[in-house]
CSV table of N, CA and C in Angstrom, one decimal:
chain,number,residue,atom,x,y,z
A,1056,MET,N,12.3,7.1,3.7
A,1056,MET,CA,11.0,7.1,2.9
A,1056,MET,C,11.0,6.1,1.8
A,1057,ILE,N,9.9,5.6,1.8
A,1057,ILE,CA,9.5,4.6,0.7
A,1057,ILE,C,9.1,5.4,-0.5
A,1058,HIS,N,9.7,5.0,-1.6
A,1058,HIS,CA,9.4,5.8,-2.9
A,1058,HIS,C,8.4,5.0,-3.6
A,1059,HIS,N,8.7,3.7,-3.6
A,1059,HIS,CA,7.7,2.8,-4.5
A,1059,HIS,C,7.5,1.5,-3.8
A,1060,ILE,N,6.5,0.9,-4.0
A,1060,ILE,CA,6.2,-0.4,-3.6
A,1060,ILE,C,5.7,-1.2,-4.7
A,1061,SER,N,5.6,-2.6,-4.6
A,1061,SER,CA,5.0,-3.4,-5.7
A,1061,SER,C,4.0,-4.1,-5.0
A,1062,ILE,N,2.8,-4.5,-5.8
A,1062,ILE,CA,1.7,-5.2,-5.0
A,1062,ILE,C,1.2,-6.3,-6.1
A,1063,PRO,N,0.7,-7.4,-5.6
A,1063,PRO,CA,0.1,-8.3,-6.6
A,1063,PRO,C,-1.3,-8.1,-6.9
A,1064,ALA,N,-1.8,-8.5,-8.1
A,1064,ALA,CA,-3.2,-8.2,-8.4
A,1064,ALA,C,-3.7,-9.3,-9.3
A,1065,ASN,N,-4.9,-9.7,-9.3
A,1065,ASN,CA,-5.4,-10.6,-10.3
A,1065,ASN,C,-5.7,-10.0,-11.6
A,1066,ASN,N,-6.1,-8.7,-11.6
A,1066,ASN,CA,-6.2,-8.0,-12.7
A,1066,ASN,C,-5.5,-6.7,-12.5
A,1067,PRO,N,-4.1,-6.8,-12.9
A,1067,PRO,CA,-3.3,-5.6,-12.7
A,1067,PRO,C,-3.5,-4.4,-13.4
A,1068,LEU,N,-4.0,-4.4,-14.6
A,1068,LEU,CA,-4.3,-3.2,-15.4
A,1068,LEU,C,-5.6,-2.4,-14.6
A,1069,HIS,N,-6.6,-3.2,-14.3
A,1069,HIS,CA,-7.9,-2.6,-13.6
A,1069,HIS,C,-7.4,-2.0,-12.2
A,1070,VAL,N,-6.6,-2.8,-11.5
A,1070,VAL,CA,-6.1,-2.3,-10.3
A,1070,VAL,C,-5.3,-1.0,-10.5
A,1071,ALA,N,-4.3,-0.9,-11.4
A,1071,ALA,CA,-3.6,0.2,-11.7
A,1071,ALA,C,-4.5,1.4,-12.0
A,1072,GLN,N,-5.5,1.2,-12.8
A,1072,GLN,CA,-6.6,2.3,-13.2
A,1072,GLN,C,-7.3,2.7,-12.0
A,1073,VAL,N,-7.7,1.9,-11.1
A,1073,VAL,CA,-8.3,2.2,-9.9
A,1073,VAL,C,-7.4,3.0,-8.9
A,1074,LEU,N,-6.2,2.6,-8.8
A,1074,LEU,CA,-5.2,3.2,-7.8
A,1074,LEU,C,-4.9,4.6,-8.4
A,1075,ALA,N,-4.8,4.7,-9.7
A,1075,ALA,CA,-4.5,6.0,-10.4
A,1075,ALA,C,-5.6,7.0,-10.0
A,1076,GLU,N,-6.8,6.5,-9.9
A,1076,GLU,CA,-7.9,7.3,-9.5
A,1076,GLU,C,-7.7,7.9,-8.1
A,1077,VAL,N,-7.4,6.9,-7.2
A,1077,VAL,CA,-7.2,7.3,-5.8
A,1077,VAL,C,-6.1,8.2,-5.6
A,1078,PHE,N,-5.0,8.0,-6.3
A,1078,PHE,CA,-3.8,8.8,-6.2
A,1078,PHE,C,-3.8,10.0,-7.0
A,1079,ASP,N,-4.9,10.1,-7.9
A,1079,ASP,CA,-4.9,11.3,-8.8
A,1079,ASP,C,-3.6,11.3,-9.7
A,1080,GLY,N,-3.3,10.1,-10.1
A,1080,GLY,CA,-2.0,9.9,-10.7
A,1080,GLY,C,-2.3,9.3,-12.3
A,1081,LYS,N,-1.1,8.7,-12.8
A,1081,LYS,CA,-1.3,8.1,-14.2
A,1081,LYS,C,-0.8,6.8,-14.3
A,1082,VAL,N,-1.2,6.0,-15.1
A,1082,VAL,CA,-0.9,4.5,-15.2
A,1082,VAL,C,0.2,4.4,-16.5
A,1083,GLY,N,1.0,3.6,-16.3
A,1083,GLY,CA,2.1,3.2,-17.3
A,1083,GLY,C,2.4,1.7,-17.4
A,1084,ILE,N,3.0,1.3,-18.4
A,1084,ILE,CA,3.4,-0.2,-18.5
A,1084,ILE,C,4.6,-0.3,-17.7
A,1085,PHE,N,4.7,-1.4,-17.1
A,1085,PHE,CA,6.0,-1.8,-16.5
A,1085,PHE,C,6.7,-2.9,-17.2
A,1086,PRO,N,7.4,-2.7,-18.2
A,1086,PRO,CA,8.0,-3.7,-19.1
A,1086,PRO,C,8.9,-4.9,-18.5
A,1087,PRO,N,9.6,-4.6,-17.4
A,1087,PRO,CA,10.5,-5.8,-16.9
A,1087,PRO,C,9.7,-7.1,-16.6
A,1088,ASN,N,8.3,-6.9,-16.3
A,1088,ASN,CA,7.5,-8.1,-15.8
A,1088,ASN,C,6.3,-8.0,-16.7
A,1089,PRO,N,6.0,-9.1,-17.5
A,1089,PRO,CA,4.9,-9.1,-18.6
A,1089,PRO,C,3.6,-8.8,-17.7
A,1090,ASN,N,2.6,-8.0,-18.4
A,1090,ASN,CA,1.3,-7.7,-17.8
A,1090,ASN,C,1.3,-7.0,-16.5
A,1091,SER,N,2.4,-6.2,-16.3
A,1091,SER,CA,2.5,-5.5,-15.1
A,1091,SER,C,2.5,-3.9,-15.4
A,1092,TYR,N,2.1,-3.2,-14.5
A,1092,TYR,CA,1.7,-1.8,-14.7
A,1092,TYR,C,2.3,-0.9,-13.6
A,1093,ILE,N,2.6,0.5,-13.8
A,1093,ILE,CA,2.8,1.2,-12.7
A,1093,ILE,C,1.8,2.3,-12.5
A,1094,VAL,N,1.6,2.9,-11.3
A,1094,VAL,CA,1.0,4.0,-11.0
A,1094,VAL,C,1.7,5.1,-10.5
A,1095,VAL,N,1.8,6.2,-11.3
A,1095,VAL,CA,2.7,7.3,-10.8
A,1095,VAL,C,1.9,8.4,-10.2
A,1096,ALA,N,2.1,8.7,-8.8
A,1096,ALA,CA,1.4,9.6,-8.1
A,1096,ALA,C,1.5,11.0,-8.6
A,1097,GLY,N,2.8,11.3,-9.1
A,1097,GLY,CA,3.0,12.7,-9.5
A,1097,GLY,C,3.3,13.7,-8.6
A,1098,ASP,N,3.7,13.2,-7.3
A,1098,ASP,CA,4.0,13.9,-6.2
A,1098,ASP,C,5.5,14.4,-6.2
A,1099,GLU,N,5.9,15.2,-5.2
A,1099,GLU,CA,7.3,15.6,-5.2
A,1099,GLU,C,8.2,14.5,-4.7
A,1100,TYR,N,7.7,13.5,-4.2
A,1100,TYR,CA,8.6,12.3,-3.6
A,1100,TYR,C,8.8,11.3,-4.8
A,1101,GLY,N,8.1,11.3,-5.9
A,1101,GLY,CA,8.3,10.3,-6.9
A,1101,GLY,C,7.6,8.9,-6.4
A,1102,THR,N,6.6,9.1,-5.8
A,1102,THR,CA,5.8,7.9,-5.3
A,1102,THR,C,5.1,7.2,-6.4
A,1103,LEU,N,5.4,5.9,-6.5
A,1103,LEU,CA,4.7,5.0,-7.5
A,1103,LEU,C,4.5,3.6,-6.9
A,1104,ILE,N,3.5,3.0,-7.5
A,1104,ILE,CA,3.2,1.6,-7.1
A,1104,ILE,C,3.4,0.7,-8.5
A,1105,GLU,N,4.0,-0.3,-8.3
A,1105,GLU,CA,4.0,-1.3,-9.3
A,1105,GLU,C,3.1,-2.3,-9.1
A,1106,ILE,N,2.3,-2.7,-10.1
A,1106,ILE,CA,1.2,-3.8,-9.9
A,1106,ILE,C,1.6,-4.9,-10.7
A,1107,TYR,N,1.8,-6.1,-10.2
A,1107,TYR,CA,2.2,-7.3,-11.0
A,1107,TYR,C,1.2,-8.3,-10.9
A,1108,PRO,N,1.0,-9.2,-11.9
A,1108,PRO,CA,0.1,-10.3,-11.7
A,1108,PRO,C,0.4,-11.0,-10.5
A,1109,ALA,N,-0.8,-11.6,-9.8
A,1109,ALA,CA,-0.7,-12.3,-8.5
A,1109,ALA,C,0.2,-13.3,-8.5
A,1110,ASP,N,0.6,-14.1,-9.6
A,1110,ASP,CA,1.5,-15.1,-9.4
A,1110,ASP,C,2.9,-14.8,-9.6
A,1111,SER,N,3.3,-13.5,-9.7
A,1111,SER,CA,4.6,-13.0,-9.8
A,1111,SER,C,5.4,-12.9,-8.5
A,1112,VAL,N,6.6,-13.4,-8.6
A,1112,VAL,CA,7.4,-13.2,-7.4
A,1112,VAL,C,8.8,-12.6,-7.8
A,1113,VAL,N,9.4,-11.8,-7.0
A,1113,VAL,CA,10.7,-11.2,-7.4
A,1113,VAL,C,11.9,-12.2,-6.6
A,1114,VAL,N,12.8,-12.8,-7.4
A,1114,VAL,CA,13.8,-13.7,-6.9
A,1114,VAL,C,15.0,-13.0,-7.1
A,1115,PRO,N,16.0,-13.4,-6.0
A,1115,PRO,CA,17.4,-12.7,-6.3
A,1115,PRO,C,18.2,-13.3,-7.4
A,1116,GLY,N,19.0,-12.5,-8.1
A,1116,GLY,CA,19.8,-13.0,-9.2
A,1116,GLY,C,21.0,-13.8,-8.5
A,1117,GLU,N,21.9,-14.2,-9.4
A,1117,GLU,CA,23.1,-15.0,-8.8
A,1117,GLU,C,24.3,-14.1,-9.2
A,1118,GLY,N,25.3,-14.1,-8.4
A,1118,GLY,CA,26.5,-13.3,-8.7
A,1118,GLY,C,26.4,-11.9,-9.0
A,1119,ASP,N,26.5,-11.4,-10.0
A,1119,ASP,CA,26.6,-9.9,-10.4
A,1119,ASP,C,25.2,-9.7,-11.0
A,1120,HIS,N,24.3,-10.7,-11.1
A,1120,HIS,CA,23.1,-10.6,-11.8
A,1120,HIS,C,21.9,-10.1,-11.0
A,1121,GLN,N,21.2,-9.0,-11.3
A,1121,GLN,CA,20.2,-8.5,-10.5
A,1121,GLN,C,18.9,-9.3,-10.3
A,1122,ALA,N,18.0,-8.9,-9.5
A,1122,ALA,CA,16.7,-9.7,-9.2
A,1122,ALA,C,16.0,-9.8,-10.5
A,1123,TRP,N,15.1,-10.8,-10.6
A,1123,TRP,CA,14.3,-11.1,-11.8
A,1123,TRP,C,12.9,-11.7,-11.4
A,1124,PHE,N,12.1,-11.7,-12.4
A,1124,PHE,CA,10.8,-12.3,-12.1
A,1124,PHE,C,10.6,-13.5,-12.4
A,1125,GLN,N,9.7,-14.2,-11.7
A,1125,GLN,CA,9.4,-15.6,-11.9
A,1125,GLN,C,7.9,-15.7,-11.6
A,1126,GLN,N,7.2,-16.6,-12.0
A,1126,GLN,CA,5.8,-17.1,-11.8
A,1126,GLN,C,5.7,-18.2,-10.6
A,1127,ASN,N,4.9,-18.0,-9.7
A,1127,ASN,CA,4.6,-18.9,-8.5
A,1127,ASN,C,3.5,-19.7,-8.8
A,1128,ALA,N,3.5,-21.0,-9.0
A,1128,ALA,CA,2.3,-21.8,-9.3
A,1128,ALA,C,1.3,-21.8,-8.2
A,1129,TYR,N,1.6,-21.3,-7.0
A,1129,TYR,CA,0.7,-21.4,-5.7
A,1129,TYR,C,0.6,-19.9,-5.2
A,1130,PRO,N,0.2,-19.0,-5.9
A,1130,PRO,CA,0.1,-17.6,-5.2
A,1130,PRO,C,-0.8,-17.6,-4.1
A,1131,VAL,N,-0.4,-16.8,-3.1
A,1131,VAL,CA,-1.2,-16.5,-1.8
A,1131,VAL,C,-2.3,-15.6,-2.1
A,1132,THR,N,-3.3,-15.8,-1.2
A,1132,THR,CA,-4.6,-15.0,-1.2
A,1132,THR,C,-4.4,-13.7,-0.4
A,1133,TYR,N,-3.8,-13.9,0.7
A,1133,TYR,CA,-3.6,-12.7,1.6
A,1133,TYR,C,-2.3,-12.6,2.1
A,1134,SER,N,-1.7,-11.6,2.6
A,1134,SER,CA,-0.3,-11.4,3.0
A,1134,SER,C,-0.2,-10.4,4.2
A,1135,ALA,N,0.8,-10.5,4.9
A,1135,ALA,CA,1.1,-9.5,6.0
A,1135,ALA,C,1.6,-8.2,5.4
A,1136,VAL,N,2.0,-8.2,4.1
A,1136,VAL,CA,2.4,-6.9,3.5
A,1136,VAL,C,1.4,-5.9,3.4
A,1137,HIS,N,1.6,-4.7,3.7
A,1137,HIS,CA,0.8,-3.6,3.4
A,1137,HIS,C,1.6,-2.4,3.4
A,1138,ALA,N,0.8,-1.2,3.2
A,1138,ALA,CA,1.6,0.0,3.2
A,1138,ALA,C,0.7,1.1,3.6
A,1139,ALA,N,1.1,2.2,4.4
A,1139,ALA,CA,0.4,3.2,4.7
A,1139,ALA,C,0.9,4.4,3.7
A,1140,ILE,N,-0.2,5.0,3.0
A,1140,ILE,CA,0.2,5.9,1.9
A,1140,ILE,C,-0.7,7.1,2.0
A,1141,SER,N,-0.1,8.3,1.8
A,1141,SER,CA,-0.9,9.5,1.7
A,1141,SER,C,-1.4,9.6,0.4
A,1142,VAL,N,-2.7,10.0,0.2
A,1142,VAL,CA,-3.3,10.3,-1.1
A,1142,VAL,C,-3.9,11.6,-1.0
A,1143,PRO,N,-4.2,12.2,-2.2
A,1143,PRO,CA,-4.8,13.5,-2.2
A,1143,PRO,C,-6.4,13.4,-2.2
A,1144,THR,N,-7.0,12.3,-2.2
A,1144,THR,CA,-8.4,12.1,-2.3
A,1144,THR,C,-8.9,12.2,-0.9
A,1145,ASN,N,-10.2,12.4,-0.8
A,1145,ASN,CA,-10.8,12.5,0.6
A,1145,ASN,C,-11.6,11.1,1.0
A,1146,LEU,N,-12.1,11.0,2.1
A,1146,LEU,CA,-12.8,9.8,2.4
A,1146,LEU,C,-14.0,9.5,1.6
A,1147,GLU,N,-14.8,10.3,1.3
A,1147,GLU,CA,-15.9,10.1,0.4
A,1147,GLU,C,-15.6,9.7,-1.0
A,1148,GLN,N,-14.5,10.2,-1.6
A,1148,GLN,CA,-14.1,9.7,-2.8
A,1148,GLN,C,-13.6,8.2,-2.7
A,1149,ILE,N,-12.9,8.0,-1.7
A,1149,ILE,CA,-12.3,6.6,-1.5
A,1149,ILE,C,-13.4,5.6,-1.3
A,1150,GLU,N,-14.3,6.0,-0.4
A,1150,GLU,CA,-15.5,5.0,-0.3
A,1150,GLU,C,-16.4,4.9,-1.6
A,1151,HIS,N,-16.5,6.0,-2.3
A,1151,HIS,CA,-17.3,5.8,-3.7
A,1151,HIS,C,-16.5,4.7,-4.5
A,1152,ILE,N,-15.2,5.0,-4.7
A,1152,ILE,CA,-14.4,4.2,-5.6
A,1152,ILE,C,-14.5,2.7,-5.1
A,1153,ALA,N,-14.3,2.5,-3.6
A,1153,ALA,CA,-14.4,1.1,-3.2
A,1153,ALA,C,-15.7,0.5,-3.3
A,1154,ALA,N,-16.8,1.2,-3.3
A,1154,ALA,CA,-18.1,0.7,-3.4
A,1154,ALA,C,-18.3,0.2,-4.8
A,1155,ARG,N,-17.9,1.2,-5.8
A,1155,ARG,CA,-18.0,0.7,-7.2
A,1155,ARG,C,-17.4,-0.5,-7.5
A,1156,GLU,N,-16.1,-0.7,-7.0
A,1156,GLU,CA,-15.4,-1.9,-7.2
A,1156,GLU,C,-15.7,-3.1,-6.5
A,1157,GLY,N,-16.6,-2.9,-5.3
A,1157,GLY,CA,-16.9,-4.0,-4.6
A,1157,GLY,C,-15.9,-4.4,-3.7
A,1158,TRP,N,-14.9,-3.4,-3.3
A,1158,TRP,CA,-13.8,-3.8,-2.4
A,1158,TRP,C,-14.1,-3.1,-1.0
A,1159,ARG,N,-13.7,-3.9,0.0
A,1159,ARG,CA,-13.8,-3.5,1.4
A,1159,ARG,C,-13.2,-2.1,1.6
A,1160,VAL,N,-13.7,-1.2,2.4
A,1160,VAL,CA,-13.1,0.0,2.9
A,1160,VAL,C,-13.6,0.2,4.1
A,1161,LEU,N,-12.8,0.7,5.1
A,1161,LEU,CA,-13.1,0.8,6.4
A,1161,LEU,C,-12.1,1.9,7.1
A,1162,PRO,N,-12.9,3.1,7.6
A,1162,PRO,CA,-12.0,4.1,8.3
A,1162,PRO,C,-11.8,3.5,9.8
A,1163,CYS,N,-10.5,3.6,10.2
A,1163,CYS,CA,-10.1,3.0,11.5
A,1163,CYS,C,-9.2,3.8,12.2
A,1164,SER,N,-9.2,3.6,13.5
A,1164,SER,CA,-8.3,4.3,14.4
A,1164,SER,C,-7.3,3.2,14.7
A,1165,ARG,N,-6.1,3.5,14.8
A,1165,ARG,CA,-4.9,2.6,15.2
A,1165,ARG,C,-4.5,2.8,16.6
A,1166,ASP,N,-5.3,2.2,17.5
A,1166,ASP,CA,-5.0,2.5,18.9
A,1166,ASP,C,-5.1,3.8,19.5
A,1167,GLY,N,-5.9,4.8,18.8
A,1167,GLY,CA,-5.9,6.2,19.1
A,1167,GLY,C,-4.6,7.0,18.6
A,1168,LEU,N,-3.6,6.3,18.1
A,1168,LEU,CA,-2.4,7.1,17.8
A,1168,LEU,C,-2.6,7.8,16.5
A,1169,PHE,N,-3.3,7.3,15.5
A,1169,PHE,CA,-3.6,7.8,14.3
A,1169,PHE,C,-4.7,7.0,13.5
A,1170,ASP,N,-5.3,7.6,12.4
A,1170,ASP,CA,-6.4,7.0,11.9
A,1170,ASP,C,-5.7,6.8,10.4
A,1171,VAL,N,-6.6,5.7,9.8
A,1171,VAL,CA,-6.3,5.3,8.4
A,1171,VAL,C,-7.7,4.8,7.9
A,1172,ILE,N,-7.6,4.7,6.5
A,1172,ILE,CA,-8.7,4.1,5.8
A,1172,ILE,C,-8.1,2.7,5.2
A,1173,GLU,N,-8.6,1.7,5.7
A,1173,GLU,CA,-8.4,0.4,5.3
A,1173,GLU,C,-8.9,0.3,3.8
A,1174,PHE,N,-8.2,0.0,2.8
A,1174,PHE,CA,-8.6,0.1,1.4
A,1174,PHE,C,-8.1,-1.3,0.9
A,1175,TRP,N,-9.0,-2.3,0.7
A,1175,TRP,CA,-8.7,-3.8,0.4
A,1175,TRP,C,-8.8,-3.9,-1.1
A,1176,VAL,N,-7.6,-3.8,-1.8
A,1176,VAL,CA,-7.4,-4.0,-3.3
A,1176,VAL,C,-7.8,-5.5,-3.5
A,1177,GLU,N,-8.9,-5.4,-4.5
A,1177,GLU,CA,-9.4,-6.8,-4.8
A,1177,GLU,C,-9.8,-7.6,-3.6
A,1178,ASP,N,-10.1,-6.9,-2.5
A,1178,ASP,CA,-10.4,-7.7,-1.3
A,1178,ASP,C,-9.4,-8.7,-0.7
A,1179,GLN,N,-8.1,-8.4,-1.1
A,1179,GLN,CA,-7.1,-9.3,-0.8
A,1179,GLN,C,-5.9,-8.6,-0.1
A,1180,LEU,N,-5.6,-7.3,-0.4
A,1180,LEU,CA,-4.5,-6.6,-0.2
A,1180,LEU,C,-4.8,-5.4,0.5
A,1181,MET,N,-4.4,-5.0,1.8
A,1181,MET,CA,-4.7,-3.9,2.4
A,1181,MET,C,-3.7,-2.8,2.2
A,1182,LEU,N,-4.2,-1.7,1.7
A,1182,LEU,CA,-3.5,-0.3,1.7
A,1182,LEU,C,-4.1,0.5,2.7
A,1183,GLU,N,-3.3,1.0,3.7
A,1183,GLU,CA,-3.9,2.1,4.8
A,1183,GLU,C,-3.7,3.4,4.0
A,1184,LEU,N,-4.8,3.9,3.5
A,1184,LEU,CA,-4.6,5.3,2.9
A,1184,LEU,C,-4.9,6.4,4.0
A,1185,LEU,N,-4.1,7.5,3.9
A,1185,LEU,CA,-4.2,8.7,4.6
A,1185,LEU,C,-4.5,9.9,3.8
A,1186,THR,N,-5.7,10.3,4.0
A,1186,THR,CA,-6.3,11.5,3.3
A,1186,THR,C,-5.7,12.8,3.9
A,1187,PRO,N,-5.7,13.9,3.2
A,1187,PRO,CA,-5.1,15.1,3.7
A,1187,PRO,C,-5.7,15.5,5.1
A,1188,ALA,N,-7.0,15.1,5.5
A,1188,ALA,CA,-7.6,15.3,6.7
A,1188,ALA,C,-7.1,14.5,7.8
A,1189,ILE,N,-6.4,13.4,7.5
A,1189,ILE,CA,-5.9,12.6,8.6
A,1189,ILE,C,-4.3,12.4,8.6
A,1190,THR,N,-3.9,12.8,7.6
A,1190,THR,CA,-2.2,12.7,7.5
A,1190,THR,C,-1.5,13.3,8.7
A,1191,HIS,N,-1.9,14.5,9.1
A,1191,HIS,CA,-1.2,15.2,10.2
A,1191,HIS,C,-1.2,14.3,11.5
A,1192,LYS,N,-2.0,13.7,11.8
A,1192,LYS,CA,-2.1,12.9,13.0
A,1192,LYS,C,-1.1,11.6,12.8
A,1193,TYR,N,-1.0,11.1,11.7
A,1193,TYR,CA,0.1,10.0,11.6
A,1193,TYR,C,1.4,10.6,11.6
A,1194,LEU,N,1.6,11.7,10.9
A,1194,LEU,CA,2.9,12.3,11.0
A,1194,LEU,C,3.3,12.7,12.3
A,1195,ASN,N,2.3,13.2,13.1
A,1195,ASN,CA,2.7,13.6,14.6
A,1195,ASN,C,3.1,12.3,15.3
A,1196,ALA,N,2.4,11.2,15.1
A,1196,ALA,CA,2.6,10.0,15.8
A,1196,ALA,C,3.9,9.5,15.6
A,1197,MET,N,4.4,9.5,14.4
A,1197,MET,CA,5.5,9.0,14.0
A,1197,MET,C,6.7,9.9,13.8
A,1198,HIS,N,6.5,11.1,14.4
A,1198,HIS,CA,7.6,12.0,14.4
A,1198,HIS,C,8.6,11.7,15.3
A,1199,PRO,N,10.0,11.8,15.0
A,1199,PRO,CA,11.0,11.3,15.8
A,1199,PRO,C,11.0,11.6,17.3
A,1200,LYS,N,10.4,12.8,17.5
A,1200,LYS,CA,10.4,13.3,19.0
A,1200,LYS,C,9.4,12.5,19.8
A,1201,ASN,N,8.3,11.8,19.0
A,1201,ASN,CA,7.4,11.0,19.7
A,1201,ASN,C,7.7,9.5,19.6
A,1202,LEU,N,8.5,9.0,18.7
A,1202,LEU,CA,8.7,7.6,18.5
A,1202,LEU,C,9.4,7.0,19.6
A,1203,GLU,N,10.3,7.7,20.3
A,1203,GLU,CA,10.9,7.1,21.6
A,1203,GLU,C,9.9,6.7,22.6
A,1204,GLN,N,9.0,7.5,22.8
A,1204,GLN,CA,7.9,7.2,23.7
A,1204,GLN,C,7.1,6.1,23.3
A,1205,LEU,N,6.7,6.2,22.0
A,1205,LEU,CA,6.0,5.1,21.5
A,1205,LEU,C,6.6,3.7,21.6
A,1206,MET,N,7.9,3.7,21.2
A,1206,MET,CA,8.8,2.4,21.5
A,1206,MET,C,8.8,2.0,22.9
A,1207,LEU,N,8.9,3.0,23.7
A,1207,LEU,CA,8.9,2.5,25.3
A,1207,LEU,C,7.5,1.9,25.4
A,1208,ASP,N,6.5,2.6,25.2
A,1208,ASP,CA,5.2,2.0,25.5
A,1208,ASP,C,4.9,0.7,25.1
A,1209,MET,N,5.3,0.4,23.8
A,1209,MET,CA,5.2,-0.9,23.1
A,1209,MET,C,6.0,-1.9,24.0
A,1210,THR,N,7.2,-1.6,24.3
A,1210,THR,CA,8.0,-2.5,25.2
A,1210,THR,C,7.4,-2.8,26.5
A,1211,GLN,N,6.7,-1.9,27.2
A,1211,GLN,CA,6.0,-2.1,28.3
A,1211,GLN,C,4.8,-3.0,28.2
A,1212,VAL,N,4.2,-2.8,27.1
A,1212,VAL,CA,3.1,-3.9,26.7
A,1212,VAL,C,3.6,-5.2,26.6
A,1213,GLU,N,4.7,-5.4,25.9
A,1213,GLU,CA,5.3,-6.7,25.7
A,1213,GLU,C,5.8,-7.4,27.0
A,1214,ALA,N,6.3,-6.5,27.9
A,1214,ALA,CA,6.7,-7.0,29.1
A,1214,ALA,C,5.7,-7.6,30.1
A,1215,ARG,N,4.4,-7.0,29.7
A,1215,ARG,CA,3.2,-7.6,30.4
A,1215,ARG,C,2.6,-8.9,29.9
A,1216,ILE,N,3.0,-9.2,28.8
A,1216,ILE,CA,2.4,-10.4,28.1
A,1216,ILE,C,3.0,-11.6,28.7
């Protein structure tokens, strides 16, 4: 289970405030990295998102020292990094929030296996949001009893390529 993730943002405080609205959560300061914030969902899993300035990167420490933050002079606009996250809000609320922010939002089907709502934070980072109405289909598709067949199907597709 993933309990927290970190994402980049051009305006970390604003992104934190918007995500807190989507998650029905709260915003806090994230002291280890200047100008960074956390959104606490307040669910039973301890779900939170850390929002860092877009030029922040996490680098490994040396020896017994833990990871630390550094600024990247050449931050990327897009990334393959994304996350599927269950939220308590519904599609209409998510669409309203995205429209207000001018961010892309798109309900999608992932090959008929499950549905997600692509929510493009600052039109640069995709979060796949799962509302209460669609979460069950995702959980069913990813249930251990179904994953073996899914992996087998994916292997068969790869073999045909």
